[in-house]
Amino acid sequence: METKMENRKIRVAITHGDTNGIGYEVIFKTFSDPAMLELCTPIVYGSPKVAAYHRNALGIQANFTIINHVEEAHEGKLNLLAAFDDEVKVEMGQPSKEAGEAALKALERAITDYKNGLYDVLVTAPINKNNIQSAQFHFAGHTEYIESCLGDGAKALMILLDERLRVALVTAHLPVKDIAQTITKERILEKAAIFHKSLKRDFRIANPRIAVLSLNPHAGDAGVIGKEEEEIIVPAINELAEQGIQAFGPFAADGFFGHGTYESFDGVLAMYHDQGLAPFKAIDLGNGVNFTAGLPIVRTSPDHGTAYEIAGKGTADENSFRHAIYQAIDIFRYRIEYDKPMEHPLPKLYHERRDESEKVRFSIPKSKSDKKPESENE
């Protein structure tokens, strides 16, 4: 017999983000398409007054229903949950402490409601990482905050994805000067294992192939430009292979993305933020999504920030936000499908032995291998 949860549409909680940015604009534009309301039941955690201000300032024909509790959400409507009662001064395009406080209040209410099992997935509109800082929020971003609230010991992994590419990060929001000392074999193993499980469970890829990028230029050139590859990354890749995870590399990032080698893999594990995200955003056509893997909650966000420079001008592109909702719904469904057979596993009747011959090592296609190595071109 189907449960009440299975009979209703997926409930998508949406936090309004920084109230001086483009959060409300991309939310309203996304749900101006009636088909979105057929797909899910959106619940925006925010302020009805702030929402009305943005709607009027932008001249957007956006209707929303005000609710005080998730249980009051209406299917077929854009529900706006009053996450707090305080007045908020809106200054389009201007960072302010007040906007950061409003973002945090909405996020805190959403986290509390998730703990109480009141919605299915979370999509976060962009915040300003500076003005949201407080005694309650002392994190580098959404990812770290949500991990601390809902991880229960599990570690989060940031993945940027679109139709062609999934890039995960060994280190995320770190100063560049701290990256090298943070790259350890144990950290690579941990992040690669989370990535591998997510590719199987969240994206339904049976036997994922993961490319691991190098840290140094030209993959260290056999130790001439750094020894992290020989001493840390290669041993980590070898250990992953022993665990049955198909990991390959390390690949120098410039040639790897420049030659299109990423197309041969299901996921790419980058060592640091800009190494993975700069090429991702150059390749992506505005549909990129940030997904927080490794946690019980399914949380996504658009791959852009508050965009203060265009806030209030009506020119924001909602495609990334719309795809964040699509991805959250897809991942939520994939998890249900993946977990269902695991609910009542049969006892093992024989000892399983891995056949290493089944593992196909990676080789660059001929069309790529004919090209001169990057180390020779520079």
mmCIF file with all atom_site columns, N, CA and C in Angstrom, residues 317-369:
data_model
loop_
_atom_site.group_PDB
_atom_site.id
_atom_site.type_symbol
_atom_site.label_atom_id
_atom_site.label_alt_id
_atom_site.label_comp_id
_atom_site.label_asym_id
_atom_site.label_entity_id
_atom_site.label_seq_id
_atom_site.pdbx_PDB_ins_code
_atom_site.Cartn_x
_atom_site.Cartn_y
_atom_site.Cartn_z
_atom_site.occupancy
_atom_site.B_iso_or_equiv
_atom_site.pdbx_formal_charge
_atom_site.auth_seq_id
_atom_site.auth_comp_id
_atom_site.auth_asym_id
_atom_site.auth_atom_id
_atom_site.pdbx_PDB_model_num
ATOM 1   N N  . ASP A 1 317 ? 19.170 35.237  -15.412 1.00 0.00 ? 317 ASP A N  1
ATOM 2   C CA . ASP A 1 317 ? 18.814 33.998  -16.118 1.00 0.00 ? 317 ASP A CA 1
ATOM 3   C C  . ASP A 1 317 ? 18.471 32.928  -15.079 1.00 0.00 ? 317 ASP A C  1
ATOM 4   N N  . GLU A 1 318 ? 17.275 32.383  -15.165 1.00 0.00 ? 318 GLU A N  1
ATOM 5   C CA . GLU A 1 318 ? 16.813 31.411  -14.184 1.00 0.00 ? 318 GLU A CA 1
ATOM 6   C C  . GLU A 1 318 ? 17.138 29.968  -14.542 1.00 0.00 ? 318 GLU A C  1
ATOM 7   N N  . ASN A 1 319 ? 17.802 29.714  -15.667 1.00 0.00 ? 319 ASN A N  1
ATOM 8   C CA . ASN A 1 319 ? 18.022 28.335  -16.117 1.00 0.00 ? 319 ASN A CA 1
ATOM 9   C C  . ASN A 1 319 ? 18.772 27.478  -15.097 1.00 0.00 ? 319 ASN A C  1
ATOM 10  N N  . SER A 1 320 ? 19.813 28.023  -14.490 1.00 0.00 ? 320 SER A N  1
ATOM 11  C CA . SER A 1 320 ? 20.578 27.250  -13.520 1.00 0.00 ? 320 SER A CA 1
ATOM 12  C C  . SER A 1 320 ? 19.713 26.901  -12.309 1.00 0.00 ? 320 SER A C  1
ATOM 13  N N  . PHE A 1 321 ? 18.884 27.838  -11.862 1.00 0.00 ? 321 PHE A N  1
ATOM 14  C CA . PHE A 1 321 ? 18.010 27.568  -10.720 1.00 0.00 ? 321 PHE A CA 1
ATOM 15  C C  . PHE A 1 321 ? 16.974 26.502  -11.075 1.00 0.00 ? 321 PHE A C  1
ATOM 16  N N  . ARG A 1 322 ? 16.415 26.592  -12.271 1.00 0.00 ? 322 ARG A N  1
ATOM 17  C CA . ARG A 1 322 ? 15.426 25.593  -12.704 1.00 0.00 ? 322 ARG A CA 1
ATOM 18  C C  . ARG A 1 322 ? 16.068 24.207  -12.750 1.00 0.00 ? 322 ARG A C  1
ATOM 19  N N  . HIS A 1 323 ? 17.280 24.132  -13.277 1.00 0.00 ? 323 HIS A N  1
ATOM 20  C CA . HIS A 1 323 ? 17.963 22.836  -13.344 1.00 0.00 ? 323 HIS A CA 1
ATOM 21  C C  . HIS A 1 323 ? 18.341 22.323  -11.955 1.00 0.00 ? 323 HIS A C  1
ATOM 22  N N  . ALA A 1 324 ? 18.560 23.232  -11.007 1.00 0.00 ? 324 ALA A N  1
ATOM 23  C CA . ALA A 1 324 ? 18.822 22.792  -9.630  1.00 0.00 ? 324 ALA A CA 1
ATOM 24  C C  . ALA A 1 324 ? 17.602 22.062  -9.069  1.00 0.00 ? 324 ALA A C  1
ATOM 25  N N  . ILE A 1 325 ? 16.426 22.538  -9.414  1.00 0.00 ? 325 ILE A N  1
ATOM 26  C CA . ILE A 1 325 ? 15.194 21.861  -8.982  1.00 0.00 ? 325 ILE A CA 1
ATOM 27  C C  . ILE A 1 325 ? 15.045 20.522  -9.695  1.00 0.00 ? 325 ILE A C  1
ATOM 28  N N  . TYR A 1 326 ? 15.289 20.509  -10.996 1.00 0.00 ? 326 TYR A N  1
ATOM 29  C CA . TYR A 1 326 ? 15.219 19.244  -11.744 1.00 0.00 ? 326 TYR A CA 1
ATOM 30  C C  . TYR A 1 326 ? 16.148 18.202  -11.124 1.00 0.00 ? 326 TYR A C  1
ATOM 31  N N  . GLN A 1 327 ? 17.392 18.607  -10.877 1.00 0.00 ? 327 GLN A N  1
ATOM 32  C CA . GLN A 1 327 ? 18.372 17.659  -10.354 1.00 0.00 ? 327 GLN A CA 1
ATOM 33  C C  . GLN A 1 327 ? 17.988 17.160  -8.976  1.00 0.00 ? 327 GLN A C  1
ATOM 34  N N  . ALA A 1 328 ? 17.489 18.048  -8.116  1.00 0.00 ? 328 ALA A N  1
ATOM 35  C CA . ALA A 1 328 ? 17.089 17.626  -6.766  1.00 0.00 ? 328 ALA A CA 1
ATOM 36  C C  . ALA A 1 328 ? 15.998 16.568  -6.834  1.00 0.00 ? 328 ALA A C  1
ATOM 37  N N  . ILE A 1 329 ? 15.029 16.772  -7.710  1.00 0.00 ? 329 ILE A N  1
ATOM 38  C CA . ILE A 1 329 ? 13.929 15.820  -7.858  1.00 0.00 ? 329 ILE A CA 1
ATOM 39  C C  . ILE A 1 329 ? 14.439 14.490  -8.415  1.00 0.00 ? 329 ILE A C  1
ATOM 40  N N  . ASP A 1 330 ? 15.285 14.558  -9.438  1.00 0.00 ? 330 ASP A N  1
ATOM 41  C CA . ASP A 1 330 ? 15.832 13.335  -10.025 1.00 0.00 ? 330 ASP A CA 1
ATOM 42  C C  . ASP A 1 330 ? 16.634 12.531  -8.993  1.00 0.00 ? 330 ASP A C  1
ATOM 43  N N  . ILE A 1 331 ? 17.498 13.220  -8.241  1.00 0.00 ? 331 ILE A N  1
ATOM 44  C CA . ILE A 1 331 ? 18.337 12.540  -7.256  1.00 0.00 ? 331 ILE A CA 1
ATOM 45  C C  . ILE A 1 331 ? 17.479 11.920  -6.161  1.00 0.00 ? 331 ILE A C  1
ATOM 46  N N  . PHE A 1 332 ? 16.447 12.631  -5.718  1.00 0.00 ? 332 PHE A N  1
ATOM 47  C CA . PHE A 1 332 ? 15.541 12.110  -4.703  1.00 0.00 ? 332 PHE A CA 1
ATOM 48  C C  . PHE A 1 332 ? 14.895 10.803  -5.189  1.00 0.00 ? 332 PHE A C  1
ATOM 49  N N  . ARG A 1 333 ? 14.443 10.790  -6.428  1.00 0.00 ? 333 ARG A N  1
ATOM 50  C CA . ARG A 1 333 ? 13.821 9.582   -6.987  1.00 0.00 ? 333 ARG A CA 1
ATOM 51  C C  . ARG A 1 333 ? 14.828 8.460   -7.171  1.00 0.00 ? 333 ARG A C  1
ATOM 52  N N  . TYR A 1 334 ? 16.040 8.805   -7.644  1.00 0.00 ? 334 TYR A N  1
ATOM 53  C CA . TYR A 1 334 ? 17.071 7.788   -7.831  1.00 0.00 ? 334 TYR A CA 1
ATOM 54  C C  . TYR A 1 334 ? 17.428 7.114   -6.509  1.00 0.00 ? 334 TYR A C  1
ATOM 55  N N  . ARG A 1 335 ? 17.496 7.902   -5.449  1.00 0.00 ? 335 ARG A N  1
ATOM 56  C CA . ARG A 1 335 ? 17.825 7.325   -4.145  1.00 0.00 ? 335 ARG A CA 1
ATOM 57  C C  . ARG A 1 335 ? 16.770 6.321   -3.696  1.00 0.00 ? 335 ARG A C  1
ATOM 58  N N  . ILE A 1 336 ? 15.523 6.650   -3.917  1.00 0.00 ? 336 ILE A N  1
ATOM 59  C CA . ILE A 1 336 ? 14.440 5.730   -3.550  1.00 0.00 ? 336 ILE A CA 1
ATOM 60  C C  . ILE A 1 336 ? 14.580 4.428   -4.331  1.00 0.00 ? 336 ILE A C  1
ATOM 61  N N  . GLU A 1 337 ? 14.830 4.543   -5.642  1.00 0.00 ? 337 GLU A N  1
ATOM 62  C CA . GLU A 1 337 ? 14.978 3.354   -6.479  1.00 0.00 ? 337 GLU A CA 1
ATOM 63  C C  . GLU A 1 337 ? 16.193 2.532   -6.072  1.00 0.00 ? 337 GLU A C  1
ATOM 64  N N  . TYR A 1 338 ? 17.285 3.212   -5.734  1.00 0.00 ? 338 TYR A N  1
ATOM 65  C CA . TYR A 1 338 ? 18.532 2.521   -5.368  1.00 0.00 ? 338 TYR A CA 1
ATOM 66  C C  . TYR A 1 338 ? 18.402 1.832   -4.018  1.00 0.00 ? 338 TYR A C  1
ATOM 67  N N  . ASP A 1 339 ? 17.745 2.510   -3.064  1.00 0.00 ? 339 ASP A N  1
ATOM 68  C CA . ASP A 1 339 ? 17.677 1.991   -1.702  1.00 0.00 ? 339 ASP A CA 1
ATOM 69  C C  . ASP A 1 339 ? 16.651 0.883   -1.524  1.00 0.00 ? 339 ASP A C  1
ATOM 70  N N  . LYS A 1 340 ? 15.634 0.884   -2.363  1.00 0.00 ? 340 LYS A N  1
ATOM 71  C CA . LYS A 1 340 ? 14.531 -0.064  -2.162  1.00 0.00 ? 340 LYS A CA 1
ATOM 72  C C  . LYS A 1 340 ? 14.997 -1.517  -2.149  1.00 0.00 ? 340 LYS A C  1
ATOM 73  N N  . PRO A 1 341 ? 15.828 -1.959  -3.093  1.00 0.00 ? 341 PRO A N  1
ATOM 74  C CA . PRO A 1 341 ? 16.263 -3.369  -3.052  1.00 0.00 ? 341 PRO A CA 1
ATOM 75  C C  . PRO A 1 341 ? 17.156 -3.676  -1.851  1.00 0.00 ? 341 PRO A C  1
ATOM 76  N N  . MET A 1 342 ? 17.697 -2.607  -1.219  1.00 0.00 ? 342 MET A N  1
ATOM 77  C CA . MET A 1 342 ? 18.609 -2.816  -0.091  1.00 0.00 ? 342 MET A CA 1
ATOM 78  C C  . MET A 1 342 ? 17.865 -2.981  1.242   1.00 0.00 ? 342 MET A C  1
ATOM 79  N N  . GLU A 1 343 ? 16.560 -2.757  1.229   1.00 0.00 ? 343 GLU A N  1
ATOM 80  C CA . GLU A 1 343 ? 15.802 -2.778  2.478   1.00 0.00 ? 343 GLU A CA 1
ATOM 81  C C  . GLU A 1 343 ? 15.790 -4.157  3.131   1.00 0.00 ? 343 GLU A C  1
ATOM 82  N N  . HIS A 1 344 ? 15.696 -5.207  2.327   1.00 0.00 ? 344 HIS A N  1
ATOM 83  C CA . HIS A 1 344 ? 15.653 -6.577  2.853   1.00 0.00 ? 344 HIS A CA 1
ATOM 84  C C  . HIS A 1 344 ? 16.621 -7.454  2.063   1.00 0.00 ? 344 HIS A C  1
ATOM 85  N N  . PRO A 1 345 ? 17.923 -7.244  2.267   1.00 0.00 ? 345 PRO A N  1
ATOM 86  C CA . PRO A 1 345 ? 18.903 -8.005  1.481   1.00 0.00 ? 345 PRO A CA 1
ATOM 87  C C  . PRO A 1 345 ? 18.898 -9.489  1.819   1.00 0.00 ? 345 PRO A C  1
ATOM 88  N N  . LEU A 1 346 ? 19.143 -10.321 0.804   1.00 0.00 ? 346 LEU A N  1
ATOM 89  C CA . LEU A 1 346 ? 19.254 -11.761 1.020   1.00 0.00 ? 346 LEU A CA 1
ATOM 90  C C  . LEU A 1 346 ? 20.606 -12.077 1.654   1.00 0.00 ? 346 LEU A C  1
ATOM 91  N N  . PRO A 1 347 ? 20.668 -13.087 2.497   1.00 0.00 ? 347 PRO A N  1
ATOM 92  C CA . PRO A 1 347 ? 21.967 -13.467 3.080   1.00 0.00 ? 347 PRO A CA 1
ATOM 93  C C  . PRO A 1 347 ? 22.888 -14.014 1.997   1.00 0.00 ? 347 PRO A C  1
ATOM 94  N N  . LYS A 1 348 ? 24.179 -13.737 2.139   1.00 0.00 ? 348 LYS A N  1
ATOM 95  C CA . LYS A 1 348 ? 25.141 -14.231 1.164   1.00 0.00 ? 348 LYS A CA 1
ATOM 96  C C  . LYS A 1 348 ? 25.324 -15.739 1.326   1.00 0.00 ? 348 LYS A C  1
ATOM 97  N N  . LEU A 1 349 ? 25.260 -16.441 0.218   1.00 0.00 ? 349 LEU A N  1
ATOM 98  C CA . LEU A 1 349 ? 25.379 -17.899 0.251   1.00 0.00 ? 349 LEU A CA 1
ATOM 99  C C  . LEU A 1 349 ? 26.740 -18.382 -0.222  1.00 0.00 ? 349 LEU A C  1
ATOM 100 N N  . TYR A 1 350 ? 27.551 -17.446 -0.669  1.00 0.00 ? 350 TYR A N  1
ATOM 101 C CA . TYR A 1 350 ? 28.885 -17.833 -1.122  1.00 0.00 ? 350 TYR A CA 1
ATOM 102 C C  . TYR A 1 350 ? 29.816 -16.644 -0.922  1.00 0.00 ? 350 TYR A C  1
ATOM 103 N N  . HIS A 1 351 ? 31.099 -16.907 -0.949  1.00 0.00 ? 351 HIS A N  1
ATOM 104 C CA . HIS A 1 351 ? 32.090 -15.856 -0.774  1.00 0.00 ? 351 HIS A CA 1
ATOM 105 C C  . HIS A 1 351 ? 32.329 -15.163 -2.116  1.00 0.00 ? 351 HIS A C  1
ATOM 106 N N  . GLU A 1 352 ? 32.117 -13.850 -2.122  1.00 0.00 ? 352 GLU A N  1
ATOM 107 C CA . GLU A 1 352 ? 32.297 -13.108 -3.371  1.00 0.00 ? 352 GLU A CA 1
ATOM 108 C C  . GLU A 1 352 ? 33.778 -12.829 -3.583  1.00 0.00 ? 352 GLU A C  1
ATOM 109 N N  . ARG A 1 353 ? 34.204 -13.017 -4.802  1.00 0.00 ? 353 ARG A N  1
ATOM 110 C CA . ARG A 1 353 ? 35.586 -12.703 -5.147  1.00 0.00 ? 353 ARG A CA 1
ATOM 111 C C  . ARG A 1 353 ? 35.581 -11.793 -6.353  1.00 0.00 ? 353 ARG A C  1
ATOM 112 N N  . ARG A 1 354 ? 36.347 -10.707 -6.250  1.00 0.00 ? 354 ARG A N  1
ATOM 113 C CA . ARG A 1 354 ? 36.397 -9.746  -7.358  1.00 0.00 ? 354 ARG A CA 1
ATOM 114 C C  . ARG A 1 354 ? 37.333 -10.258 -8.438  1.00 0.00 ? 354 ARG A C  1
ATOM 115 N N  . ASP A 1 355 ? 36.864 -10.181 -9.660  1.00 0.00 ? 355 ASP A N  1
ATOM 116 C CA . ASP A 1 355 ? 37.685 -10.567 -10.808 1.00 0.00 ? 355 ASP A CA 1
ATOM 117 C C  . ASP A 1 355 ? 38.347 -9.316  -11.349 1.00 0.00 ? 355 ASP A C  1
ATOM 118 N N  . GLU A 1 356 ? 39.637 -9.162  -11.073 1.00 0.00 ? 356 GLU A N  1
ATOM 119 C CA . GLU A 1 356 ? 40.329 -7.951  -11.504 1.00 0.00 ? 356 GLU A CA 1
ATOM 120 C C  . GLU A 1 356 ? 40.364 -7.824  -13.017 1.00 0.00 ? 356 GLU A C  1
ATOM 121 N N  . SER A 1 357 ? 40.150 -8.920  -13.730 1.00 0.00 ? 357 SER A N  1
ATOM 122 C CA . SER A 1 357 ? 40.199 -8.856  -15.193 1.00 0.00 ? 357 SER A CA 1
ATOM 123 C C  . SER A 1 357 ? 39.051 -8.047  -15.764 1.00 0.00 ? 357 SER A C  1
ATOM 124 N N  . GLU A 1 358 ? 38.001 -7.858  -14.948 1.00 0.00 ? 358 GLU A N  1
ATOM 125 C CA . GLU A 1 358 ? 36.850 -7.097  -15.434 1.00 0.00 ? 358 GLU A CA 1
ATOM 126 C C  . GLU A 1 358 ? 37.118 -5.611  -15.463 1.00 0.00 ? 358 GLU A C  1
ATOM 127 N N  . LYS A 1 359 ? 38.142 -5.169  -14.749 1.00 0.00 ? 359 LYS A N  1
ATOM 128 C CA . LYS A 1 359 ? 38.431 -3.750  -14.696 1.00 0.00 ? 359 LYS A CA 1
ATOM 129 C C  . LYS A 1 359 ? 39.197 -3.328  -15.935 1.00 0.00 ? 359 LYS A C  1
ATOM 130 N N  . VAL A 1 360 ? 38.641 -2.423  -16.684 1.00 0.00 ? 360 VAL A N  1
ATOM 131 C CA . VAL A 1 360 ? 39.253 -1.947  -17.924 1.00 0.00 ? 360 VAL A CA 1
ATOM 132 C C  . VAL A 1 360 ? 39.977 -0.650  -17.628 1.00 0.00 ? 360 VAL A C  1
ATOM 133 N N  . ARG A 1 361 ? 41.282 -0.672  -17.742 1.00 0.00 ? 361 ARG A N  1
ATOM 134 C CA . ARG A 1 361 ? 42.053 0.539   -17.476 1.00 0.00 ? 361 ARG A CA 1
ATOM 135 C C  . ARG A 1 361 ? 41.835 1.551   -18.592 1.00 0.00 ? 361 ARG A C  1
ATOM 136 N N  . PHE A 1 362 ? 41.985 2.809   -18.240 1.00 0.00 ? 362 PHE A N  1
ATOM 137 C CA . PHE A 1 362 ? 41.701 3.896   -19.185 1.00 0.00 ? 362 PHE A CA 1
ATOM 138 C C  . PHE A 1 362 ? 42.837 4.099   -20.167 1.00 0.00 ? 362 PHE A C  1
ATOM 139 N N  . SER A 1 363 ? 42.483 4.320   -21.405 1.00 0.00 ? 363 SER A N  1
ATOM 140 C CA . SER A 1 363 ? 43.453 4.738   -22.408 1.00 0.00 ? 363 SER A CA 1
ATOM 141 C C  . SER A 1 363 ? 42.842 5.869   -23.208 1.00 0.00 ? 363 SER A C  1
ATOM 142 N N  . ILE A 1 364 ? 43.647 6.863   -23.527 1.00 0.00 ? 364 ILE A N  1
ATOM 143 C CA . ILE A 1 364 ? 43.139 8.024   -24.257 1.00 0.00 ? 364 ILE A CA 1
ATOM 144 C C  . ILE A 1 364 ? 42.812 7.601   -25.678 1.00 0.00 ? 364 ILE A C  1
ATOM 145 N N  . PRO A 1 365 ? 41.614 7.979   -26.190 1.00 0.00 ? 365 PRO A N  1
ATOM 146 C CA . PRO A 1 365 ? 41.244 7.615   -27.557 1.00 0.00 ? 365 PRO A CA 1
ATOM 147 C C  . PRO A 1 365 ? 42.280 8.111   -28.560 1.00 0.00 ? 365 PRO A C  1
ATOM 148 N N  . LYS A 1 366 ? 42.352 7.430   -29.695 1.00 0.00 ? 366 LYS A N  1
ATOM 149 C CA . LYS A 1 366 ? 43.368 7.778   -30.697 1.00 0.00 ? 366 LYS A CA 1
ATOM 150 C C  . LYS A 1 366 ? 43.279 9.232   -31.119 1.00 0.00 ? 366 LYS A C  1
ATOM 151 N N  . SER A 1 367 ? 42.056 9.744   -31.234 1.00 0.00 ? 367 SER A N  1
ATOM 152 C CA . SER A 1 367 ? 41.885 11.120  -31.682 1.00 0.00 ? 367 SER A CA 1
ATOM 153 C C  . SER A 1 367 ? 42.498 12.105  -30.704 1.00 0.00 ? 367 SER A C  1
ATOM 154 N N  . LYS A 1 368 ? 42.672 11.689  -29.445 1.00 0.00 ? 368 LYS A N  1
ATOM 155 C CA . LYS A 1 368 ? 43.251 12.550  -28.441 1.00 0.00 ? 368 LYS A CA 1
ATOM 156 C C  . LYS A 1 368 ? 44.750 12.286  -28.291 1.00 0.00 ? 368 LYS A C  1
ATOM 157 N N  . SER A 1 369 ? 45.154 11.000  -28.379 1.00 0.00 ? 369 SER A N  1
ATOM 158 C CA . SER A 1 369 ? 46.537 10.640  -28.103 1.00 0.00 ? 369 SER A CA 1
ATOM 159 C C  . SER A 1 369 ? 47.496 11.153  -29.166 1.00 0.00 ? 369 SER A C  1
#
